[in-house]
Amino acid sequence: MTVAALPRSRLHLDFLLANDAAPDFVLFRDAALASAIAQAYPGKGRYLGRETLPDFSPVRMLAARKTNRAYYRHVGEMLADLDIDHFIIFLEGEPLERFICDLPMIRSIELWEEGLSHYVDLTSDRWYAARGILQALCGFHSHAIMRRRMDRSRALVRDRFEQRNLRLPLPIATEFRSEFLLLGSPLVEDRLITKRAFLSALRQVACASPWPVRYLAHPREDGARAREDALGAGIAFDDNRSGLAIHAQRYGYRAYGAAVSTGLLDLGQYDRSFFLAGLFGLKRMHAVLAAWPHNPLAVVGDSATLERHLRDIPV
């Protein structure tokens, strides 16, 4: 059996390492992962590149269809040459993963957790279907392209909180801060809430916390905007250039929160971490997280409830 894995992030690579995966090949689309893969699995990395997603004009879309057909043909030929028959994926709804899973030489599949979205549907099915239609028009692999989930009966599913057959080492901080750490989310950039609503939520968190609040920016946030809002709410700002994993290895906190973030799961501070989607005005996300039966964190919808939870945390 020849095994290939397709991690899409450093977290996925950490999952492979922590669970003693021994892939013969590590496929990747993002060139930024090349050095980490070379260090973790020397000589096993294989760069796939990615599909072309053009501006949506008829001429460019027709050109993209031709380019993408050639791209998938190249990927299929590469994997056939490598004689891959067992495939580990993390994203079940992406056309590239589905294309590889549909190749005739793939005899078995493992679906590993990729984060919070593995467990819950935080965006609407209509949004996902619309995305799939646009991708199909551009020549992406179209099998089940409008569906969020794969047929999981085809795969061995591995995750931390439902199947409980996957592990991830928890960070051990070397320095403690008597603060509340709020993990950033690109809510304004993704147009999920307005800048005004975001600032209001930050101020509510600051008022609810018995300790100073620190905002740890998300990589996709507009740093200048996030800094302005954090300082406007009277809380400290950290641009998080080193990433959450490195930050958590250095600093520990009294409590942790986020509107919605996989990072809260990765920190492992389940008794002092809170999903705050409702407080940020994300009612649907709040309801989805509250209904998830395996959720290890409290789901808080307003500042008064957050204040009660924080005051109950043992010193």
PDB file of C-alpha atoms in Angstrom:
ATOM      1  CA  MET A   1       0.000   0.000   0.000  1.00  0.00           C
ATOM      2  CA  THR A   2       1.335   3.447  -0.966  1.00  0.00           C
ATOM      3  CA  VAL A   3      -0.015   6.218   1.270  1.00  0.00           C
ATOM      4  CA  ALA A   4      -0.348   9.910   0.437  1.00  0.00           C
ATOM      5  CA  ALA A   5      -1.608  12.698   2.708  1.00  0.00           C
ATOM      6  CA  LEU A   6      -2.845  16.129   1.644  1.00  0.00           C
ATOM      7  CA  PRO A   7      -2.460  18.606   4.540  1.00  0.00           C
ATOM      8  CA  ARG A   8      -3.736  22.099   3.833  1.00  0.00           C
ATOM      9  CA  SER A   9      -2.320  23.846   6.906  1.00  0.00           C
ATOM     10  CA  ARG A  10       0.328  23.588   9.593  1.00  0.00           C
ATOM     11  CA  LEU A  11      -2.361  22.219  11.939  1.00  0.00           C
ATOM     12  CA  HIS A  12      -2.967  19.341   9.545  1.00  0.00           C
ATOM     13  CA  LEU A  13       0.748  18.634   9.418  1.00  0.00           C
ATOM     14  CA  ASP A  14       0.843  18.661  13.229  1.00  0.00           C
ATOM     15  CA  PHE A  15      -1.971  16.086  13.245  1.00  0.00           C
ATOM     16  CA  LEU A  16       0.041  13.803  10.959  1.00  0.00           C
ATOM     17  CA  LEU A  17       3.131  14.075  13.161  1.00  0.00           C
ATOM     18  CA  ALA A  18       1.279  13.688  16.460  1.00  0.00           C
ATOM     19  CA  ASN A  19      -0.500  10.537  15.288  1.00  0.00           C
ATOM     20  CA  ASP A  20       2.596   8.827  13.915  1.00  0.00           C
ATOM     21  CA  ALA A  21       1.413   8.915  10.317  1.00  0.00           C
ATOM     22  CA  ALA A  22       4.002   7.539   7.926  1.00  0.00           C
ATOM     23  CA  PRO A  23       2.862   8.662   4.465  1.00  0.00           C
ATOM     24  CA  ASP A  24       5.018   7.752   1.512  1.00  0.00           C
ATOM     25  CA  PHE A  25       4.173  11.129  -0.001  1.00  0.00           C
ATOM     26  CA  VAL A  26       2.912  14.421   1.423  1.00  0.00           C
ATOM     27  CA  LEU A  27       0.997  16.369  -1.203  1.00  0.00           C
ATOM     28  CA  PHE A  28       0.534  20.109  -0.790  1.00  0.00           C
ATOM     29  CA  ARG A  29      -1.008  23.049  -2.642  1.00  0.00           C
ATOM     30  CA  ASP A  30       0.363  25.997  -0.671  1.00  0.00           C
ATOM     31  CA  ALA A  31       4.044  26.713  -1.329  1.00  0.00           C
ATOM     32  CA  ALA A  32       4.268  28.249   2.163  1.00  0.00           C
ATOM     33  CA  LEU A  33       4.077  24.710   3.604  1.00  0.00           C
ATOM     34  CA  ALA A  34       7.057  23.464   1.618  1.00  0.00           C
ATOM     35  CA  SER A  35       9.751  24.050   4.257  1.00  0.00           C
ATOM     36  CA  ALA A  36       7.663  22.600   7.121  1.00  0.00           C
ATOM     37  CA  ILE A  37       6.903  19.479   5.083  1.00  0.00           C
ATOM     38  CA  ALA A  38      10.541  19.107   4.047  1.00  0.00           C
ATOM     39  CA  GLN A  39      11.553  19.232   7.714  1.00  0.00           C
ATOM     40  CA  ALA A  40       8.854  16.835   8.924  1.00  0.00           C
ATOM     41  CA  TYR A  41       8.963  14.398   6.003  1.00  0.00           C
ATOM     42  CA  PRO A  42      12.261  14.862   4.141  1.00  0.00           C
ATOM     43  CA  GLY A  43      12.062  13.981   0.475  1.00  0.00           C
ATOM     44  CA  LYS A  44       8.360  13.101   0.602  1.00  0.00           C
ATOM     45  CA  GLY A  45       6.773  16.417  -0.343  1.00  0.00           C
ATOM     46  CA  ARG A  46       5.086  16.748  -3.720  1.00  0.00           C
ATOM     47  CA  TYR A  47       3.775  20.144  -4.818  1.00  0.00           C
ATOM     48  CA  LEU A  48       0.420  20.030  -6.640  1.00  0.00           C
ATOM     49  CA  GLY A  49      -0.272  23.694  -7.238  1.00  0.00           C
ATOM     50  CA  ARG A  50      -3.930  24.684  -7.450  1.00  0.00           C
ATOM     51  CA  GLU A  51      -6.859  25.326  -9.732  1.00  0.00           C
ATOM     52  CA  THR A  52      -7.353  28.661 -11.475  1.00  0.00           C
ATOM     53  CA  LEU A  53     -10.218  30.838 -10.218  1.00  0.00           C
ATOM     54  CA  PRO A  54     -10.490  33.860 -12.548  1.00  0.00           C
ATOM     55  CA  ASP A  55     -12.498  37.030 -12.551  1.00  0.00           C
ATOM     56  CA  PHE A  56     -15.978  36.072 -13.628  1.00  0.00           C
ATOM     57  CA  SER A  57     -16.049  37.208 -17.229  1.00  0.00           C
ATOM     58  CA  PRO A  58     -17.064  34.751 -19.980  1.00  0.00           C
ATOM     59  CA  VAL A  59     -13.677  34.832 -21.745  1.00  0.00           C
ATOM     60  CA  ARG A  60     -11.652  34.303 -18.579  1.00  0.00           C
ATOM     61  CA  MET A  61     -13.973  31.550 -17.341  1.00  0.00           C
ATOM     62  CA  LEU A  62     -13.630  29.630 -20.615  1.00  0.00           C
ATOM     63  CA  ALA A  63      -9.849  29.930 -20.399  1.00  0.00           C
ATOM     64  CA  ALA A  64      -9.947  28.748 -16.786  1.00  0.00           C
ATOM     65  CA  ARG A  65     -11.992  25.688 -17.748  1.00  0.00           C
ATOM     66  CA  LYS A  66      -9.285  24.635 -20.192  1.00  0.00           C
ATOM     67  CA  THR A  67      -6.519  25.333 -17.666  1.00  0.00           C
ATOM     68  CA  ASN A  68      -8.277  23.436 -14.894  1.00  0.00           C
ATOM     69  CA  ARG A  69      -8.959  20.393 -17.054  1.00  0.00           C
ATOM     70  CA  ALA A  70      -5.239  20.255 -17.763  1.00  0.00           C
ATOM     71  CA  TYR A  71      -4.475  20.743 -14.068  1.00  0.00           C
ATOM     72  CA  TYR A  72      -6.571  17.765 -12.967  1.00  0.00           C
ATOM     73  CA  ARG A  73      -5.111  15.639 -15.756  1.00  0.00           C
ATOM     74  CA  HIS A  74      -1.602  16.517 -14.495  1.00  0.00           C
ATOM     75  CA  VAL A  75      -2.497  15.646 -10.888  1.00  0.00           C
ATOM     76  CA  GLY A  76      -4.014  12.322 -11.936  1.00  0.00           C
ATOM     77  CA  GLU A  77      -0.934  11.397 -13.971  1.00  0.00           C
ATOM     78  CA  MET A  78       1.386  12.390 -11.107  1.00  0.00           C
ATOM     79  CA  LEU A  79      -0.453  10.223  -8.583  1.00  0.00           C
ATOM     80  CA  ALA A  80      -0.607   7.308 -11.008  1.00  0.00           C
ATOM     81  CA  ASP A  81       3.165   7.536 -11.451  1.00  0.00           C
ATOM     82  CA  LEU A  82       3.568   7.492  -7.654  1.00  0.00           C
ATOM     83  CA  ASP A  83       1.327   4.398  -7.479  1.00  0.00           C
ATOM     84  CA  ILE A  84      -0.761   5.887  -4.631  1.00  0.00           C
ATOM     85  CA  ASP A  85      -3.705   3.797  -3.449  1.00  0.00           C
ATOM     86  CA  HIS A  86      -4.409   5.016   0.117  1.00  0.00           C
ATOM     87  CA  PHE A  87      -5.256   8.684   0.646  1.00  0.00           C
ATOM     88  CA  ILE A  88      -5.469  10.794   3.829  1.00  0.00           C
ATOM     89  CA  ILE A  89      -7.487  14.009   3.485  1.00  0.00           C
ATOM     90  CA  PHE A  90      -8.562  16.770   5.838  1.00  0.00           C
ATOM     91  CA  LEU A  91     -11.015  18.770   3.704  1.00  0.00           C
ATOM     92  CA  GLU A  92     -13.909  16.656   2.486  1.00  0.00           C
ATOM     93  CA  GLY A  93     -15.736  19.290   0.454  1.00  0.00           C
ATOM     94  CA  GLU A  94     -12.976  20.544  -1.824  1.00  0.00           C
ATOM     95  CA  PRO A  95     -12.902  19.634  -5.542  1.00  0.00           C
ATOM     96  CA  LEU A  96      -9.235  18.595  -5.522  1.00  0.00           C
ATOM     97  CA  GLU A  97      -9.697  16.120  -2.674  1.00  0.00           C
ATOM     98  CA  ARG A  98     -12.830  14.752  -4.314  1.00  0.00           C
ATOM     99  CA  PHE A  99     -11.044  14.401  -7.641  1.00  0.00           C
ATOM    100  CA  ILE A 100      -8.256  12.357  -6.049  1.00  0.00           C
ATOM    101  CA  CYS A 101     -10.720  10.240  -4.059  1.00  0.00           C
ATOM    102  CA  ASP A 102     -12.532   9.458  -7.323  1.00  0.00           C
ATOM    103  CA  LEU A 103      -9.375   8.229  -9.090  1.00  0.00           C
ATOM    104  CA  PRO A 104      -9.616   4.504  -9.868  1.00  0.00           C
ATOM    105  CA  MET A 105      -6.287   3.679  -8.207  1.00  0.00           C
ATOM    106  CA  ILE A 106      -7.461   4.995  -4.795  1.00  0.00           C
ATOM    107  CA  ARG A 107      -8.654   1.936  -2.873  1.00  0.00           C
ATOM    108  CA  SER A 108      -9.016   3.389   0.641  1.00  0.00           C
ATOM    109  CA  ILE A 109      -9.512   6.824   2.197  1.00  0.00           C
ATOM    110  CA  GLU A 110      -9.066   8.350   5.640  1.00  0.00           C
ATOM    111  CA  LEU A 111     -10.810  11.612   6.554  1.00  0.00           C
ATOM    112  CA  TRP A 112      -8.997  13.370   9.384  1.00  0.00           C
ATOM    113  CA  GLU A 113     -10.371  16.309  11.342  1.00  0.00           C
ATOM    114  CA  GLU A 114      -9.450  19.688   9.891  1.00  0.00           C
ATOM    115  CA  GLY A 115     -10.833  21.819  12.704  1.00  0.00           C
ATOM    116  CA  LEU A 116     -14.188  23.067  13.952  1.00  0.00           C
ATOM    117  CA  SER A 117     -15.868  22.767  10.545  1.00  0.00           C
ATOM    118  CA  HIS A 118     -15.316  19.006  10.637  1.00  0.00           C
ATOM    119  CA  TYR A 119     -18.023  18.827  13.307  1.00  0.00           C
ATOM    120  CA  VAL A 120     -20.488  21.622  12.604  1.00  0.00           C
ATOM    121  CA  ASP A 121     -21.862  23.572   9.634  1.00  0.00           C
ATOM    122  CA  LEU A 122     -21.175  27.217  10.418  1.00  0.00           C
ATOM    123  CA  THR A 123     -22.147  28.578   7.003  1.00  0.00           C
ATOM    124  CA  SER A 124     -25.417  28.017   5.174  1.00  0.00           C
ATOM    125  CA  ASP A 125     -25.890  25.221   2.657  1.00  0.00           C
ATOM    126  CA  ARG A 126     -27.021  27.813   0.108  1.00  0.00           C
ATOM    127  CA  TRP A 127     -23.686  29.638   0.380  1.00  0.00           C
ATOM    128  CA  TYR A 128     -21.826  26.392  -0.134  1.00  0.00           C
ATOM    129  CA  ALA A 129     -23.978  25.427  -3.132  1.00  0.00           C
ATOM    130  CA  ALA A 130     -23.464  28.838  -4.758  1.00  0.00           C
ATOM    131  CA  ARG A 131     -19.719  28.498  -4.287  1.00  0.00           C
ATOM    132  CA  GLY A 132     -19.841  25.082  -5.946  1.00  0.00           C
ATOM    133  CA  ILE A 133     -21.745  26.415  -8.965  1.00  0.00           C
ATOM    134  CA  LEU A 134     -19.108  29.107  -9.544  1.00  0.00           C
ATOM    135  CA  GLN A 135     -16.311  26.568  -9.222  1.00  0.00           C
ATOM    136  CA  ALA A 136     -18.029  24.200 -11.675  1.00  0.00           C
ATOM    137  CA  LEU A 137     -18.380  27.016 -14.217  1.00  0.00           C
ATOM    138  CA  CYS A 138     -14.617  27.481 -13.987  1.00  0.00           C
ATOM    139  CA  GLY A 139     -13.907  23.829 -14.697  1.00  0.00           C
ATOM    140  CA  PHE A 140     -13.272  22.527 -11.176  1.00  0.00           C
ATOM    141  CA  HIS A 141     -13.904  18.816 -10.591  1.00  0.00           C
ATOM    142  CA  SER A 142     -17.680  18.826 -10.399  1.00  0.00           C
ATOM    143  CA  HIS A 143     -18.642  15.568  -8.668  1.00  0.00           C
ATOM    144  CA  ALA A 144     -20.878  16.528  -5.689  1.00  0.00           C
ATOM    145  CA  ILE A 145     -19.479  20.056  -5.943  1.00  0.00           C
ATOM    146  CA  MET A 146     -22.604  21.612  -4.376  1.00  0.00           C
ATOM    147  CA  ARG A 147     -22.445  19.368  -1.309  1.00  0.00           C
ATOM    148  CA  ARG A 148     -20.601  20.301   1.839  1.00  0.00           C
ATOM    149  CA  ARG A 149     -19.866  16.750   3.027  1.00  0.00           C
ATOM    150  CA  MET A 150     -18.529  13.631   1.376  1.00  0.00           C
ATOM    151  CA  ASP A 151     -20.120  10.229   1.859  1.00  0.00           C
ATOM    152  CA  ARG A 152     -18.260   9.450   5.071  1.00  0.00           C
ATOM    153  CA  SER A 153     -19.110   5.760   4.808  1.00  0.00           C
ATOM    154  CA  ARG A 154     -16.372   5.631   2.151  1.00  0.00           C
ATOM    155  CA  ALA A 155     -13.687   6.644   4.631  1.00  0.00           C
ATOM    156  CA  LEU A 156     -12.185   5.883   8.002  1.00  0.00           C
ATOM    157  CA  VAL A 157     -13.058   9.048   9.936  1.00  0.00           C
ATOM    158  CA  ARG A 158     -10.579  10.221  12.561  1.00  0.00           C
ATOM    159  CA  ASP A 159     -11.109  13.143  14.931  1.00  0.00           C
ATOM    160  CA  ARG A 160     -10.636  14.274  18.546  1.00  0.00           C
ATOM    161  CA  PHE A 161     -14.115  14.785  19.964  1.00  0.00           C
ATOM    162  CA  GLU A 162     -16.541  12.397  18.271  1.00  0.00           C
ATOM    163  CA  GLN A 163     -14.600   9.375  17.042  1.00  0.00           C
ATOM    164  CA  ARG A 164     -11.849  10.107  19.601  1.00  0.00           C
ATOM    165  CA  ASN A 165      -9.222   8.343  17.508  1.00  0.00           C
ATOM    166  CA  LEU A 166      -7.008  11.352  16.860  1.00  0.00           C
ATOM    167  CA  ARG A 167      -4.786  13.292  19.219  1.00  0.00           C
ATOM    168  CA  LEU A 168      -3.001  16.623  19.255  1.00  0.00           C
ATOM    169  CA  PRO A 169      -0.456  17.570  21.933  1.00  0.00           C
ATOM    170  CA  LEU A 170      -1.561  20.562  23.984  1.00  0.00           C
ATOM    171  CA  PRO A 171       0.769  23.556  24.283  1.00  0.00           C
ATOM    172  CA  ILE A 172       2.524  24.058  27.626  1.00  0.00           C
ATOM    173  CA  ALA A 173       3.102  27.744  28.353  1.00  0.00           C
ATOM    174  CA  THR A 174       6.286  28.978  30.014  1.00  0.00           C
ATOM    175  CA  GLU A 175       4.880  32.338  31.160  1.00  0.00           C
ATOM    176  CA  PHE A 176       1.518  33.229  32.730  1.00  0.00           C
ATOM    177  CA  ARG A 177      -0.542  36.365  32.138  1.00  0.00           C
ATOM    178  CA  SER A 178      -3.437  37.277  34.404  1.00  0.00           C
ATOM    179  CA  GLU A 179      -5.541  38.290  31.412  1.00  0.00           C
ATOM    180  CA  PHE A 180      -8.450  37.173  29.251  1.00  0.00           C
ATOM    181  CA  LEU A 181      -7.226  36.215  25.763  1.00  0.00           C
ATOM    182  CA  LEU A 182      -9.670  36.892  22.934  1.00  0.00           C
ATOM    183  CA  LEU A 183      -8.757  35.081  19.711  1.00  0.00           C
ATOM    184  CA  GLY A 184      -9.418  37.149  16.630  1.00  0.00           C
ATOM    185  CA  SER A 185     -11.710  36.227  13.754  1.00  0.00           C
ATOM    186  CA  PRO A 186     -12.044  37.992  10.368  1.00  0.00           C
ATOM    187  CA  LEU A 187     -15.716  38.721  11.013  1.00  0.00           C
ATOM    188  CA  VAL A 188     -15.579  42.236   9.590  1.00  0.00           C
ATOM    189  CA  GLU A 189     -13.412  41.253   6.621  1.00  0.00           C
ATOM    190  CA  ASP A 190     -15.800  38.386   5.766  1.00  0.00           C
ATOM    191  CA  ARG A 191     -18.760  40.785   6.145  1.00  0.00           C
ATOM    192  CA  LEU A 192     -20.397  38.637   8.798  1.00  0.00           C
ATOM    193  CA  ILE A 193     -20.839  41.660  11.067  1.00  0.00           C
ATOM    194  CA  THR A 194     -20.177  45.382  10.758  1.00  0.00           C
ATOM    195  CA  LYS A 195     -17.199  47.200  12.217  1.00  0.00           C
ATOM    196  CA  ARG A 196     -19.587  48.973  14.577  1.00  0.00           C
ATOM    197  CA  ALA A 197     -21.039  45.682  15.851  1.00  0.00           C
ATOM    198  CA  PHE A 198     -17.546  44.239  16.229  1.00  0.00           C
ATOM    199  CA  LEU A 199     -16.376  47.187  18.324  1.00  0.00           C
ATOM    200  CA  SER A 200     -19.510  46.964  20.476  1.00  0.00           C
ATOM    201  CA  ALA A 201     -18.812  43.271  21.146  1.00  0.00           C
ATOM    202  CA  LEU A 202     -15.201  43.997  22.124  1.00  0.00           C
ATOM    203  CA  ARG A 203     -16.408  46.586  24.621  1.00  0.00           C
ATOM    204  CA  GLN A 204     -18.873  44.100  26.102  1.00  0.00           C
ATOM    205  CA  VAL A 205     -16.096  41.542  26.558  1.00  0.00           C
ATOM    206  CA  ALA A 206     -13.886  44.166  28.205  1.00  0.00           C
ATOM    207  CA  CYS A 207     -16.660  45.111  30.639  1.00  0.00           C
ATOM    208  CA  ALA A 208     -17.457  41.471  31.472  1.00  0.00           C
ATOM    209  CA  SER A 209     -13.896  40.398  32.221  1.00  0.00           C
ATOM    210  CA  PRO A 210     -12.490  40.752  35.754  1.00  0.00           C
ATOM    211  CA  TRP A 211      -9.024  40.815  34.155  1.00  0.00           C
ATOM    212  CA  PRO A 212      -7.460  42.892  31.387  1.00  0.00           C
ATOM    213  CA  VAL A 213      -8.342  41.640  27.903  1.00  0.00           C
ATOM    214  CA  ARG A 214      -5.822  40.973  25.134  1.00  0.00           C
ATOM    215  CA  TYR A 215      -6.869  40.629  21.493  1.00  0.00           C
ATOM    216  CA  LEU A 216      -4.827  38.178  19.409  1.00  0.00           C
ATOM    217  CA  ALA A 217      -5.353  39.050  15.760  1.00  0.00           C
ATOM    218  CA  HIS A 218      -6.307  36.508  13.098  1.00  0.00           C
ATOM    219  CA  PRO A 219      -3.974  36.247  10.068  1.00  0.00           C
ATOM    220  CA  ARG A 220      -6.814  37.216   7.692  1.00  0.00           C
ATOM    221  CA  GLU A 221      -7.854  40.300   9.620  1.00  0.00           C
ATOM    222  CA  ASP A 222      -6.958  43.799   8.523  1.00  0.00           C
ATOM    223  CA  GLY A 223      -4.303  44.453  11.165  1.00  0.00           C
ATOM    224  CA  ALA A 224      -4.774  48.223  11.225  1.00  0.00           C
ATOM    225  CA  ARG A 225      -8.543  47.872  11.561  1.00  0.00           C
ATOM    226  CA  ALA A 226      -8.280  45.249  14.300  1.00  0.00           C
ATOM    227  CA  ARG A 227      -5.738  47.305  16.228  1.00  0.00           C
ATOM    228  CA  GLU A 228      -7.918  50.414  16.034  1.00  0.00           C
ATOM    229  CA  ASP A 229     -10.966  48.510  17.286  1.00  0.00           C
ATOM    230  CA  ALA A 230      -9.088  46.780  20.096  1.00  0.00           C
ATOM    231  CA  LEU A 231      -7.575  50.002  21.368  1.00  0.00           C
ATOM    232  CA  GLY A 232     -10.947  51.709  20.942  1.00  0.00           C
ATOM    233  CA  ALA A 233     -12.434  49.095  23.259  1.00  0.00           C
ATOM    234  CA  GLY A 234      -9.681  49.636  25.807  1.00  0.00           C
ATOM    235  CA  ILE A 235      -7.998  46.275  25.352  1.00  0.00           C
ATOM    236  CA  ALA A 236      -4.434  45.300  24.467  1.00  0.00           C
ATOM    237  CA  PHE A 237      -3.629  44.261  20.903  1.00  0.00           C
ATOM    238  CA  ASP A 238      -1.229  41.574  19.668  1.00  0.00           C
ATOM    239  CA  ASP A 239      -0.687  41.247  15.915  1.00  0.00           C
ATOM    240  CA  ASN A 240       0.123  37.528  16.353  1.00  0.00           C
ATOM    241  CA  ARG A 241       2.860  37.402  13.723  1.00  0.00           C
ATOM    242  CA  SER A 242       4.262  34.137  15.096  1.00  0.00           C
ATOM    243  CA  GLY A 243       0.906  32.305  15.041  1.00  0.00           C
ATOM    244  CA  LEU A 244      -1.292  30.914  17.799  1.00  0.00           C
ATOM    245  CA  ALA A 245       0.711  27.712  18.345  1.00  0.00           C
ATOM    246  CA  ILE A 246       3.928  29.625  19.092  1.00  0.00           C
ATOM    247  CA  HIS A 247       2.064  32.184  21.206  1.00  0.00           C
ATOM    248  CA  ALA A 248       0.449  29.440  23.297  1.00  0.00           C
ATOM    249  CA  GLN A 249       3.806  27.803  23.948  1.00  0.00           C
ATOM    250  CA  ARG A 250       4.979  31.039  25.535  1.00  0.00           C
ATOM    251  CA  TYR A 251       1.925  32.492  27.284  1.00  0.00           C
ATOM    252  CA  GLY A 252      -0.893  31.038  29.346  1.00  0.00           C
ATOM    253  CA  TYR A 253      -3.987  33.040  30.403  1.00  0.00           C
ATOM    254  CA  ARG A 254      -6.740  33.130  32.998  1.00  0.00           C
ATOM    255  CA  ALA A 255      -9.367  32.471  30.334  1.00  0.00           C
ATOM    256  CA  TYR A 256      -9.847  32.292  26.581  1.00  0.00           C
ATOM    257  CA  GLY A 257     -12.612  33.263  24.198  1.00  0.00           C
ATOM    258  CA  ALA A 258     -13.441  33.731  20.525  1.00  0.00           C
ATOM    259  CA  ALA A 259     -16.512  34.467  18.481  1.00  0.00           C
ATOM    260  CA  VAL A 260     -15.761  31.236  16.619  1.00  0.00           C
ATOM    261  CA  SER A 261     -12.331  29.653  16.270  1.00  0.00           C
ATOM    262  CA  THR A 262     -10.747  26.230  15.921  1.00  0.00           C
ATOM    263  CA  GLY A 263      -7.903  27.669  17.977  1.00  0.00           C
ATOM    264  CA  LEU A 264      -9.944  27.353  21.172  1.00  0.00           C
ATOM    265  CA  LEU A 265     -10.106  23.595  20.636  1.00  0.00           C
ATOM    266  CA  ASP A 266      -6.366  23.385  19.993  1.00  0.00           C
ATOM    267  CA  LEU A 267      -5.457  25.170  23.236  1.00  0.00           C
ATOM    268  CA  GLY A 268      -7.115  22.452  25.313  1.00  0.00           C
ATOM    269  CA  GLN A 269      -8.203  24.857  28.081  1.00  0.00           C
ATOM    270  CA  TYR A 270     -11.741  23.528  27.961  1.00  0.00           C
ATOM    271  CA  ASP A 271     -12.832  24.557  31.462  1.00  0.00           C
ATOM    272  CA  ARG A 272     -11.863  28.188  30.896  1.00  0.00           C
ATOM    273  CA  SER A 273     -12.600  28.751  27.207  1.00  0.00           C
ATOM    274  CA  PHE A 274     -15.773  30.145  25.641  1.00  0.00           C
ATOM    275  CA  PHE A 275     -17.375  30.435  22.226  1.00  0.00           C
ATOM    276  CA  LEU A 276     -18.856  33.942  22.015  1.00  0.00           C
ATOM    277  CA  ALA A 277     -20.653  33.865  18.660  1.00  0.00           C
ATOM    278  CA  GLY A 278     -23.937  35.092  20.150  1.00  0.00           C
ATOM    279  CA  LEU A 279     -22.269  37.982  21.925  1.00  0.00           C
ATOM    280  CA  PHE A 280     -20.874  39.075  18.539  1.00  0.00           C
ATOM    281  CA  GLY A 281     -24.336  38.910  17.003  1.00  0.00           C
ATOM    282  CA  LEU A 282     -23.812  35.623  15.159  1.00  0.00           C
ATOM    283  CA  LYS A 283     -27.077  33.995  16.226  1.00  0.00           C
ATOM    284  CA  ARG A 284     -26.998  31.082  13.797  1.00  0.00           C
ATOM    285  CA  MET A 285     -23.433  30.141  14.714  1.00  0.00           C
ATOM    286  CA  HIS A 286     -24.334  30.403  18.400  1.00  0.00           C
ATOM    287  CA  ALA A 287     -27.232  27.979  17.905  1.00  0.00           C
ATOM    288  CA  VAL A 288     -25.100  25.521  15.908  1.00  0.00           C
ATOM    289  CA  LEU A 289     -22.311  25.491  18.504  1.00  0.00           C
ATOM    290  CA  ALA A 290     -24.780  25.164  21.387  1.00  0.00           C
ATOM    291  CA  ALA A 291     -26.420  22.168  19.683  1.00  0.00           C
ATOM    292  CA  TRP A 292     -23.159  20.306  19.014  1.00  0.00           C
ATOM    293  CA  PRO A 293     -23.357  17.417  21.520  1.00  0.00           C
ATOM    294  CA  HIS A 294     -19.595  16.871  21.729  1.00  0.00           C
ATOM    295  CA  ASN A 295     -18.646  20.520  22.220  1.00  0.00           C
ATOM    296  CA  PRO A 296     -16.078  20.666  25.056  1.00  0.00           C
ATOM    297  CA  LEU A 297     -16.506  24.433  25.547  1.00  0.00           C
ATOM    298  CA  ALA A 298     -19.228  26.637  27.013  1.00  0.00           C
ATOM    299  CA  VAL A 299     -21.223  28.639  24.452  1.00  0.00           C
ATOM    300  CA  VAL A 300     -21.982  32.152  25.700  1.00  0.00           C
ATOM    301  CA  GLY A 301     -24.501  34.475  24.108  1.00  0.00           C
ATOM    302  CA  ASP A 302     -24.307  37.698  26.151  1.00  0.00           C
ATOM    303  CA  SER A 303     -21.960  39.695  28.347  1.00  0.00           C
ATOM    304  CA  ALA A 304     -23.791  39.003  31.618  1.00  0.00           C
ATOM    305  CA  THR A 305     -23.421  35.241  31.124  1.00  0.00           C
ATOM    306  CA  LEU A 306     -19.765  35.670  30.193  1.00  0.00           C
ATOM    307  CA  GLU A 307     -19.170  37.698  33.354  1.00  0.00           C
ATOM    308  CA  ARG A 308     -20.703  34.946  35.506  1.00  0.00           C
ATOM    309  CA  HIS A 309     -18.588  32.261  33.830  1.00  0.00           C
ATOM    310  CA  LEU A 310     -15.372  34.229  34.233  1.00  0.00           C
ATOM    311  CA  ARG A 311     -15.989  34.954  37.917  1.00  0.00           C
ATOM    312  CA  ASP A 312     -16.544  31.217  38.509  1.00  0.00           C
ATOM    313  CA  ILE A 313     -13.119  30.279  37.142  1.00  0.00           C
ATOM    314  CA  PRO A 314     -10.829  29.136  39.979  1.00  0.00           C
ATOM    315  CA  VAL A 315      -7.858  31.409  40.584  1.00  0.00           C
TER     316      VAL A 315
END
